CSV table of C-alpha atoms and ligand atoms in Angstrom, one decimal:
chain,number,residue,atom,x,y,z
G,181,UNK,CA,0.1,0.1,0.1
G,182,UNK,CA,1.4,3.5,-0.9
G,183,UNK,CA,0.7,6.1,1.6
G,184,UNK,CA,0.8,9.6,0.7
G,185,UNK,CA,1.0,12.4,3.3
G,186,UNK,CA,-0.2,15.6,1.5
G,187,UNK,CA,-0.1,17.8,4.4
G,188,UNK,CA,4.0,18.4,5.1
G,189,UNK,CA,4.5,21.3,3.2
G,190,UNK,CA,5.6,24.6,4.5
G,191,UNK,CA,2.8,26.7,4.9
G,192,UNK,CA,0.1,24.3,4.9
G,193,UNK,CA,-2.5,26.1,2.3
G,194,UNK,CA,-2.7,24.3,-0.7
G,195,UNK,CA,-1.4,27.4,-2.8
G,196,UNK,CA,1.9,27.1,-0.9
G,197,UNK,CA,2.5,23.3,-1.6
G,198,UNK,CA,6.0,22.8,-2.7
G,199,UNK,CA,7.2,19.3,-3.1
G,200,UNK,CA,10.9,20.3,-2.8
G,201,UNK,CA,10.1,21.8,0.7
G,202,UNK,CA,8.7,18.6,2.5
G,203,UNK,CA,9.5,19.3,6.3
G,204,UNK,CA,10.6,17.1,8.8
G,205,UNK,CA,11.3,17.6,12.5
G,206,UNK,CA,14.2,15.1,12.7
G,207,UNK,CA,15.6,16.5,9.6
G,208,UNK,CA,15.6,19.9,10.7
G,209,UNK,CA,17.1,19.1,14.1
G,210,UNK,CA,19.4,16.4,13.2
G,211,UNK,CA,22.4,18.5,13.9
G,212,UNK,CA,21.1,19.5,17.0
G,213,UNK,CA,19.4,16.8,19.1
G,214,UNK,CA,17.0,13.9,18.8
G,215,UNK,CA,13.4,14.6,18.3
G,216,UNK,CA,11.1,11.9,19.9
G,217,UNK,CA,7.5,10.7,20.3
G,218,UNK,CA,5.7,8.3,22.6
G,219,UNK,CA,4.2,5.3,20.8
G,220,UNK,CA,0.9,3.4,21.9
G,221,UNK,CA,0.4,-0.2,21.1
G,222,UNK,CA,-1.5,0.5,17.8
G,223,UNK,CA,1.5,2.8,16.6
G,224,UNK,CA,4.1,0.3,17.5
G,225,UNK,CA,2.1,-2.6,15.7
G,226,UNK,CA,1.7,0.0,12.9
G,227,UNK,CA,-2.0,-0.6,12.9
G,228,UNK,CA,-2.6,3.3,12.3
G,229,UNK,CA,-1.7,3.9,8.8
G,230,UNK,CA,-1.4,7.6,9.1
G,231,UNK,CA,1.0,7.3,12.1
G,232,UNK,CA,2.8,4.6,10.4
G,233,UNK,CA,3.7,6.9,7.8
G,234,UNK,CA,4.4,9.9,9.8
G,235,UNK,CA,6.4,8.6,12.7
G,236,UNK,CA,9.7,7.6,10.8
G,237,UNK,CA,9.3,10.7,8.6
G,238,UNK,CA,9.2,13.0,11.5
G,239,UNK,CA,11.1,11.4,14.5
G,240,UNK,CA,14.4,10.0,15.4
G,241,UNK,CA,13.7,8.7,18.8
G,242,UNK,CA,10.6,6.6,20.3
G,243,UNK,CA,9.7,5.9,23.8
G,244,UNK,CA,7.0,3.3,24.5
G,245,UNK,CA,4.0,5.2,26.1
G,246,UNK,CA,3.2,2.2,28.5
G,247,UNK,CA,4.2,-1.3,27.3
G,248,UNK,CA,7.7,-1.3,29.0
G,249,UNK,CA,6.2,-0.4,32.5
G,250,UNK,CA,6.4,-3.1,35.1
G,251,UNK,CA,2.7,-3.8,35.1
G,252,UNK,CA,2.8,-4.9,31.5
G,253,UNK,CA,6.1,-6.2,31.0
G,254,UNK,CA,6.4,-8.3,34.4
G,255,UNK,CA,2.9,-9.3,35.0
G,256,UNK,CA,3.3,-12.2,37.6
G,257,UNK,CA,6.1,-12.9,40.0
G,258,UNK,CA,7.9,-15.3,37.6
G,259,UNK,CA,6.3,-14.1,34.3
G,260,UNK,CA,7.6,-11.5,31.9
G,261,UNK,CA,5.7,-10.4,28.7
G,262,UNK,CA,8.2,-9.3,26.1
G,263,UNK,CA,6.0,-9.2,23.1
G,264,UNK,CA,5.2,-5.7,22.8
G,265,UNK,CA,8.6,-4.4,24.0
G,266,UNK,CA,10.3,-6.7,21.4
G,267,UNK,CA,8.2,-5.1,18.6
G,268,UNK,CA,9.0,-1.6,19.7
G,269,UNK,CA,12.7,-2.5,19.6
G,270,UNK,CA,12.3,-4.1,16.0
G,271,UNK,CA,10.4,-1.0,15.0
G,272,UNK,CA,13.3,1.0,15.9
G,273,UNK,CA,15.8,-1.2,14.2
G,274,UNK,CA,13.2,-1.4,10.8
G,275,UNK,CA,13.2,2.6,10.7
G,276,UNK,CA,16.8,3.3,12.4
G,277,UNK,CA,15.1,5.1,15.3
G,278,UNK,CA,16.5,5.2,18.8
G,279,UNK,CA,14.4,3.5,21.4
G,280,UNK,CA,14.2,5.0,25.0
G,281,UNK,CA,13.2,2.2,27.5
G,282,UNK,CA,10.3,3.7,29.8
G,283,UNK,CA,10.5,2.6,32.5
G,284,UNK,CA,12.4,0.3,35.1
G,285,UNK,CA,11.4,1.5,38.6
G,286,UNK,CA,8.4,3.6,39.1
G,287,UNK,CA,5.9,3.4,42.0
G,288,UNK,CA,2.9,3.7,39.3
G,289,UNK,CA,1.6,1.0,36.8
G,290,UNK,CA,3.1,-1.6,39.1
G,291,UNK,CA,2.3,-5.3,38.5
G,292,UNK,CA,-0.9,-6.4,40.9
G,293,UNK,CA,1.3,-8.8,42.9
G,294,UNK,CA,3.5,-5.7,44.0
G,295,UNK,CA,0.6,-3.6,45.3
G,296,UNK,CA,0.4,-3.7,49.0
G,297,UNK,CA,3.5,-6.0,49.3
G,298,UNK,CA,4.4,-5.7,52.9
G,299,UNK,CA,7.7,-7.9,53.1
G,300,UNK,CA,10.9,-5.8,52.4
G,301,UNK,CA,12.7,-9.0,51.1
G,302,UNK,CA,10.1,-9.5,48.5
G,303,UNK,CA,10.2,-6.0,47.3
G,304,UNK,CA,13.9,-6.3,47.2
G,305,UNK,CA,13.7,-9.4,45.1
G,306,UNK,CA,11.3,-8.0,42.7
G,307,UNK,CA,13.5,-4.9,42.4
G,308,UNK,CA,16.5,-6.7,41.7
G,309,UNK,CA,15.1,-9.4,39.5
G,310,UNK,CA,13.0,-6.8,37.5
G,311,UNK,CA,16.0,-4.6,36.5
G,312,UNK,CA,18.4,-7.6,35.8
G,313,UNK,CA,16.1,-9.2,33.5
G,314,UNK,CA,14.4,-6.4,31.7
G,315,UNK,CA,17.5,-4.1,31.6
G,316,UNK,CA,19.8,-7.3,30.6
G,317,UNK,CA,17.5,-8.4,27.9
G,318,UNK,CA,17.4,-5.1,26.2
G,319,UNK,CA,21.1,-4.1,26.8
G,320,UNK,CA,22.3,-2.4,23.5
G,321,UNK,CA,18.9,-2.9,22.0
G,322,UNK,CA,17.4,0.1,23.5
G,323,UNK,CA,19.3,3.3,23.3
G,324,UNK,CA,18.9,4.4,26.9
G,325,UNK,CA,16.5,3.7,29.9
G,326,UNK,CA,14.7,5.9,32.2
G,327,UNK,CA,16.0,3.9,35.0
G,328,UNK,CA,13.9,5.4,37.8
G,329,UNK,CA,10.9,7.6,37.2
G,330,UNK,CA,9.3,10.2,39.5
G,331,UNK,CA,11.0,9.1,42.8
G,332,UNK,CA,10.7,12.9,44.1
G,333,UNK,CA,7.9,15.0,45.9
G,334,UNK,CA,7.7,18.6,45.0
G,335,UNK,CA,9.7,19.8,47.8
G,336,UNK,CA,12.4,17.7,46.5
G,337,UNK,CA,12.1,15.1,49.4
G,338,UNK,CA,11.9,11.3,48.4
G,339,UNK,CA,8.5,10.4,47.5
G,340,UNK,CA,6.9,8.0,49.9
G,341,UNK,CA,6.4,4.8,47.7
G,342,UNK,CA,6.9,0.9,48.3
G,343,UNK,CA,10.5,1.2,47.1
G,344,UNK,CA,11.5,4.2,49.3
G,345,UNK,CA,9.7,2.6,52.5
G,346,UNK,CA,10.8,-1.0,51.9
G,347,UNK,CA,14.3,-0.5,50.5
G,348,UNK,CA,15.3,2.7,52.0
G,349,UNK,CA,16.6,6.1,50.8
G,350,UNK,CA,19.5,4.5,48.6
G,351,UNK,CA,16.9,2.9,46.4
G,352,UNK,CA,17.6,5.1,43.5
G,353,UNK,CA,21.5,4.6,43.7
G,354,UNK,CA,20.9,1.0,43.9
G,355,UNK,CA,18.7,1.0,40.8
G,356,UNK,CA,21.4,2.6,38.8
G,357,UNK,CA,23.9,0.1,40.3
G,358,UNK,CA,22.0,-2.9,39.1
G,359,UNK,CA,21.2,-1.3,35.6
G,360,UNK,CA,24.7,-0.4,35.2
G,361,UNK,CA,25.6,-3.9,35.6
G,362,UNK,CA,22.8,-5.5,33.5
G,363,UNK,CA,23.0,-2.9,30.8
G,364,UNK,CA,26.5,-1.7,30.1
G,365,UNK,CA,25.7,-0.7,26.5
G,366,UNK,CA,22.7,1.5,27.3
G,367,UNK,CA,22.5,5.0,28.4
G,368,UNK,CA,21.0,5.6,32.0
G,369,UNK,CA,18.8,8.4,32.9
G,370,UNK,CA,16.6,9.6,35.8
G,371,UNK,CA,13.4,11.1,34.7
G,372,UNK,CA,10.5,13.3,36.6
G,373,UNK,CA,8.1,16.1,36.1
G,374,UNK,CA,8.7,19.3,37.6
G,375,UNK,CA,12.2,19.1,38.3
G,376,UNK,CA,13.1,22.3,36.6
G,377,UNK,CA,11.3,23.8,39.7
G,378,UNK,CA,13.8,25.1,42.4
G,379,UNK,CA,13.0,22.9,45.3
G,380,UNK,CA,12.5,19.6,43.1
G,381,UNK,CA,15.3,20.5,41.1
G,382,UNK,CA,17.6,20.6,44.1
G,383,UNK,CA,16.4,17.1,45.1
G,384,UNK,CA,17.2,16.0,41.8
G,385,UNK,CA,20.6,17.3,41.9
G,386,UNK,CA,21.2,15.7,45.1
G,387,UNK,CA,20.1,12.4,43.9
G,388,UNK,CA,22.4,12.6,40.7
G,389,UNK,CA,25.3,13.7,42.9
G,390,UNK,CA,24.9,10.8,45.3
G,391,UNK,CA,24.7,8.2,42.3
G,392,UNK,CA,27.8,9.9,41.1
G,393,UNK,CA,29.4,9.9,44.2
G,394,UNK,CA,29.1,6.1,44.6
G,395,UNK,CA,31.0,5.8,41.3
G,396,UNK,CA,27.9,4.6,39.5
G,397,UNK,CA,27.2,5.7,35.9
G,398,UNK,CA,24.3,8.1,35.2
G,399,UNK,CA,24.2,9.4,31.6
G,400,UNK,CA,21.3,11.9,31.7
G,401,UNK,CA,18.3,13.5,33.3
G,402,UNK,CA,15.0,13.7,31.7
G,403,UNK,CA,12.7,16.6,32.5
G,404,UNK,CA,9.3,15.3,31.4
G,405,UNK,CA,7.8,18.7,30.3
G,406,UNK,CA,4.1,18.6,30.9
G,407,UNK,CA,3.6,22.3,31.0
G,408,UNK,CA,0.6,24.6,30.3
G,409,UNK,CA,1.0,26.6,27.0
G,410,UNK,CA,0.0,29.7,29.1
G,411,UNK,CA,2.3,28.9,31.9
G,412,UNK,CA,5.9,27.8,30.6
G,413,UNK,CA,8.5,28.2,33.2
G,414,UNK,CA,11.2,29.5,30.6
G,415,UNK,CA,13.4,30.8,33.4
G,416,UNK,CA,13.6,27.9,35.3
G,417,UNK,CA,13.9,25.5,32.3
G,418,UNK,CA,17.1,27.7,31.4
G,419,UNK,CA,18.3,27.4,34.9
G,420,UNK,CA,17.7,23.7,34.9
G,421,UNK,CA,19.6,23.1,31.6
G,422,UNK,CA,22.6,24.9,33.0
G,423,UNK,CA,22.6,23.2,36.6
G,424,UNK,CA,22.0,19.6,35.2
G,425,UNK,CA,24.3,19.9,32.4
G,426,UNK,CA,27.1,21.2,35.1
G,427,UNK,CA,26.8,17.7,36.6
G,428,UNK,CA,28.3,16.2,33.4
G,429,UNK,CA,25.2,14.7,32.1
G,430,UNK,CA,22.9,15.2,29.3
G,431,UNK,CA,19.7,16.9,29.7
G,432,UNK,CA,16.7,16.0,27.9
G,433,UNK,CA,13.1,16.9,27.6
G,434,UNK,CA,11.2,13.4,27.6
G,435,UNK,CA,7.4,14.0,27.8
G,436,UNK,CA,6.8,17.2,26.2
G,437,UNK,CA,3.3,18.6,25.7
G,438,UNK,CA,1.7,21.9,26.2
G,439,UNK,CA,-1.9,21.7,27.6
G,440,UNK,CA,-4.3,24.3,26.8
G,441,UNK,CA,-7.0,23.5,29.2
G,442,UNK,CA,-7.9,24.7,32.5
G,443,UNK,CA,-6.3,22.9,35.5
G,444,UNK,CA,-8.5,22.4,38.5
G,445,UNK,CA,-5.6,23.0,40.5
G,446,UNK,CA,-3.6,25.6,38.7
G,447,UNK,CA,-0.7,23.2,38.9
G,448,UNK,CA,2.0,21.5,36.7
G,449,UNK,CA,2.2,18.2,38.8
G,450,UNK,CA,1.8,15.4,36.1
G,451,UNK,CA,0.8,13.1,39.0
G,452,UNK,CA,-1.4,10.4,37.4
G,453,UNK,CA,-3.3,9.9,40.6
G,454,UNK,CA,-4.8,13.3,40.5
G,455,UNK,CA,-8.6,13.1,39.4
G,456,UNK,CA,-11.3,15.7,39.1
G,457,UNK,CA,-14.8,15.6,38.0
G,458,UNK,CA,-16.0,16.7,34.4
G,459,UNK,CA,-18.1,19.8,33.7
G,460,UNK,CA,-18.4,21.5,30.4
G,461,UNK,CA,-16.7,24.7,31.8
G,462,UNK,CA,-13.7,22.4,32.3
G,463,UNK,CA,-13.9,21.4,28.5
G,464,UNK,CA,-14.0,24.9,26.9
G,465,UNK,CA,-12.8,23.8,23.3
G,466,UNK,CA,-14.7,20.8,22.6
G,467,UNK,CA,-15.8,22.0,19.2
G,468,UNK,CA,-12.6,23.3,18.3
G,469,UNK,CA,-9.5,25.8,19.5
G,470,UNK,CA,-10.0,29.4,19.1
G,471,UNK,CA,-7.5,31.3,16.9
G,472,UNK,CA,-6.5,33.4,20.0
G,473,UNK,CA,-5.5,30.3,22.0
G,474,UNK,CA,-3.8,28.6,19.0
G,475,UNK,CA,-1.6,31.5,18.7
G,476,UNK,CA,-0.6,31.5,22.2
G,477,UNK,CA,0.1,27.8,21.9
G,478,UNK,CA,2.5,28.3,19.0
G,479,UNK,CA,4.1,31.0,20.7
G,480,UNK,CA,4.6,28.6,23.7
G,481,UNK,CA,6.5,26.2,21.7
G,482,UNK,CA,8.3,29.1,19.7
G,483,UNK,CA,9.9,30.3,22.9
G,484,UNK,CA,10.6,26.9,24.1
G,485,UNK,CA,12.4,25.7,21.0
G,486,UNK,CA,14.3,28.9,20.9
G,487,UNK,CA,15.5,28.1,24.2
G,488,UNK,CA,16.5,24.4,23.4
G,489,UNK,CA,18.4,25.6,20.4
G,490,UNK,CA,20.4,28.2,22.4
G,491,UNK,CA,21.5,25.2,24.7
G,492,UNK,CA,21.7,22.7,21.8
G,493,UNK,CA,25.1,21.6,23.0
G,494,UNK,CA,23.8,20.4,26.4
G,495,UNK,CA,20.5,18.8,25.2
G,496,UNK,CA,20.3,15.2,24.0
G,497,UNK,CA,16.8,15.0,23.1
G,498,UNK,CA,13.2,16.4,23.0
G,499,UNK,CA,10.3,13.9,23.1
G,500,UNK,CA,6.9,14.7,22.7
G,501,UNK,CA,4.4,12.7,24.7
G,502,UNK,CA,2.1,11.4,21.8
G,503,UNK,CA,1.9,11.5,18.0
G,504,UNK,CA,-1.3,13.7,17.7
G,505,UNK,CA,-3.6,15.6,19.7
G,506,UNK,CA,-6.2,12.9,19.7
G,507,UNK,CA,-3.9,10.4,21.4
G,508,UNK,CA,-2.7,12.5,24.2
G,509,UNK,CA,-3.2,11.4,27.7
G,510,UNK,CA,-4.2,15.1,28.3
G,511,UNK,CA,-7.6,14.2,27.0
G,512,UNK,CA,-8.2,12.0,30.0
G,513,UNK,CA,-6.0,13.4,32.7
G,514,UNK,CA,-6.9,14.9,35.2
G,515,UNK,CA,-10.5,14.9,33.8
G,516,UNK,CA,-11.7,12.3,31.6
G,517,UNK,CA,-13.4,12.9,28.2
G,518,UNK,CA,-12.0,16.4,27.4
G,519,UNK,CA,-10.5,17.8,24.1
G,520,UNK,CA,-7.2,19.1,24.6
G,521,UNK,CA,-4.4,20.1,21.9
G,522,UNK,CA,-1.1,19.8,23.3
G,523,UNK,CA,1.1,18.4,20.6
G,524,UNK,CA,2.3,19.5,17.1
G,525,UNK,CA,0.0,17.3,14.8
G,526,UNK,CA,-3.7,17.7,15.0
G,527,UNK,CA,-6.5,14.8,15.3
G,528,UNK,CA,-6.0,14.3,11.5
G,529,UNK,CA,-2.4,14.1,11.7
G,530,UNK,CA,-2.0,17.6,10.0
G,531,UNK,CA,0.7,19.7,11.1
G,532,UNK,CA,-0.3,22.8,13.3
G,533,UNK,CA,1.0,26.1,12.9
G,534,UNK,CA,3.3,25.2,15.8
G,535,UNK,CA,4.9,22.4,13.9
G,536,UNK,CA,6.0,24.9,11.0
G,537,UNK,CA,7.3,27.6,13.7
G,538,UNK,CA,9.3,24.7,15.3
G,539,UNK,CA,10.8,23.5,11.9
G,540,UNK,CA,11.5,26.9,10.8
G,541,UNK,CA,13.4,27.9,13.8
G,542,UNK,CA,16.0,25.0,13.4
G,543,UNK,CA,16.8,26.5,9.9
G,544,UNK,CA,17.6,30.3,11.6
F,241,G3I,O1,-4.6,-1.0,28.6
F,241,G3I,C1,-6.0,-0.7,29.5
F,241,G3I,C2,-7.2,-1.1,28.8
F,241,G3I,O2,-7.1,-2.3,28.8
F,241,G3I,C3,-8.4,-0.6,29.6
F,241,G3I,O3,-9.5,-1.0,28.7
F,241,G3I,C4,-8.3,0.8,29.5
F,241,G3I,C5,-9.5,1.4,30.4
F,241,G3I,O4,-9.2,2.5,31.2
F,241,G3I,O5,-7.2,1.1,30.5
F,241,G3I,C6,-6.1,0.8,29.6
F,241,G3I,O6,-4.8,1.4,30.6
F,241,G3I,C7,-4.6,2.5,30.4
F,241,G3I,C8,-3.2,2.8,29.7
F,241,G3I,O7,-2.9,4.1,30.1
F,241,G3I,C9,-3.3,2.5,28.2
F,241,G3I,O8,-4.0,3.3,27.4
F,241,G3I,C10,-4.7,3.0,31.9
F,241,G3I,O9,-6.1,2.9,32.2
F,241,G3I,C11,-4.1,4.4,31.8
F,241,G3I,O10,-4.0,5.1,33.4
F,241,G3I,C12,-2.8,4.6,31.1
F,241,G3I,O11,-2.5,5.9,31.3
F,241,G3I,C13,-1.1,6.3,31.1
F,241,G3I,C14,-0.4,6.8,32.4
F,241,G3I,O12,0.9,7.1,32.1
F,241,G3I,C15,-0.7,5.7,33.6
F,241,G3I,O13,0.4,5.9,34.5
F,241,G3I,C16,-1.0,7.1,29.9
F,241,G3I,O14,-1.4,6.4,28.7
F,241,G3I,C17,0.5,7.4,29.8
F,241,G3I,O15,0.5,8.5,28.9
F,241,G3I,C18,1.0,8.1,31.2
F,241,G3I,O16,2.3,8.2,31.0
F,241,G3I,C19,3.1,8.9,31.9
F,241,G3I,C20,4.6,8.6,32.1
F,241,G3I,O17,4.5,7.1,32.0
F,241,G3I,C21,5.3,9.2,33.3
F,241,G3I,N1,5.0,10.5,33.3
F,241,G3I,C22,3.8,11.0,33.5
F,241,G3I,C23,3.0,10.5,32.1
F,241,G3I,C24,1.6,11.2,32.0
F,241,G3I,O18,1.0,10.7,33.3
């Protein structure tokens, strides 16, 4: 089957179509940093023809949105399900796209047998077996791992979780120690949201320094980047790029999306456990995005990518959390069933004005 994507021309209007001007995010940024996206199951299996054509054309890195999380890849104490993870590795090989493994140790999306586990020895056994088996299997097959995800509270202290409570405050360092051994050919990252904010950033820096002081390898830090288009913390992002890179590690923006909907708590915390009740007032753009909001959204991406380009020597990858607006987790979080517009491609996989702005900036 031949797929034609007629939309990826500078300008978007048919009068401006120019086949010599086909644009691509990964091409535009190839001398600067990787441009990634998160893939769901249908996309990994190439069941969605429009995504199947778009992803290899636009992106140089992929992260599985869910299928490498422990609940899915390690569903029973002695049982692993590598089917989908093997498929994303094959996808990466087929299109020469780097795969970032997401994620080895996270307090959320844990297998059922791990929930409410009381016995510290059993938690330790799970932790060790999980990292050894999963990181070991994909060593050199994935480019990198988010070894530990979201271990910090907003004030920079260690999050209360089954891992911190049963394994103690060294569990992050221990996770990297095990991952280093199991995956010597794979880059190892710490990943979290809001770590651009001063207190949480200080906590992340302390964690990273602790890993380094133990003589253990950490190659990078992932700032997730779930921000609101109207409220991007540019100054703190800049400070974070400088402070994290001063530790001698790569800085990445790993789950970028710019929400345009109201947040019930006026917050940027991407805690998946936060939930609020639906109301029409909280879903103002169900029938389409007003031009004024689209313009602010585009400006948000422009400001961000100007900053990313300023620090291109310190940044390893920018990954968007999803391929198009219709597939974004932000349609269902923190309120189910809303219509959000956080990415560069719309629900029909058409590039939005922000897409053209981001591509154009790379050429300047
Ligand atoms: O697979 C089941 C399906 O069988 C079931 O019918 C359906 C009913 O709700 O649920 C499906 O699972 C959902 C899963 O996504 C796959 O679509 C879960 O309910 C849903 O909770 C899960 O949400 C994911 C969320 O992590 C869960 O923790 C989002 O897709 C994913 O985008 C999000 O990603 C996280 C990053 O990993 C870490 N940083 C924050 C980011 C956003 O929350």
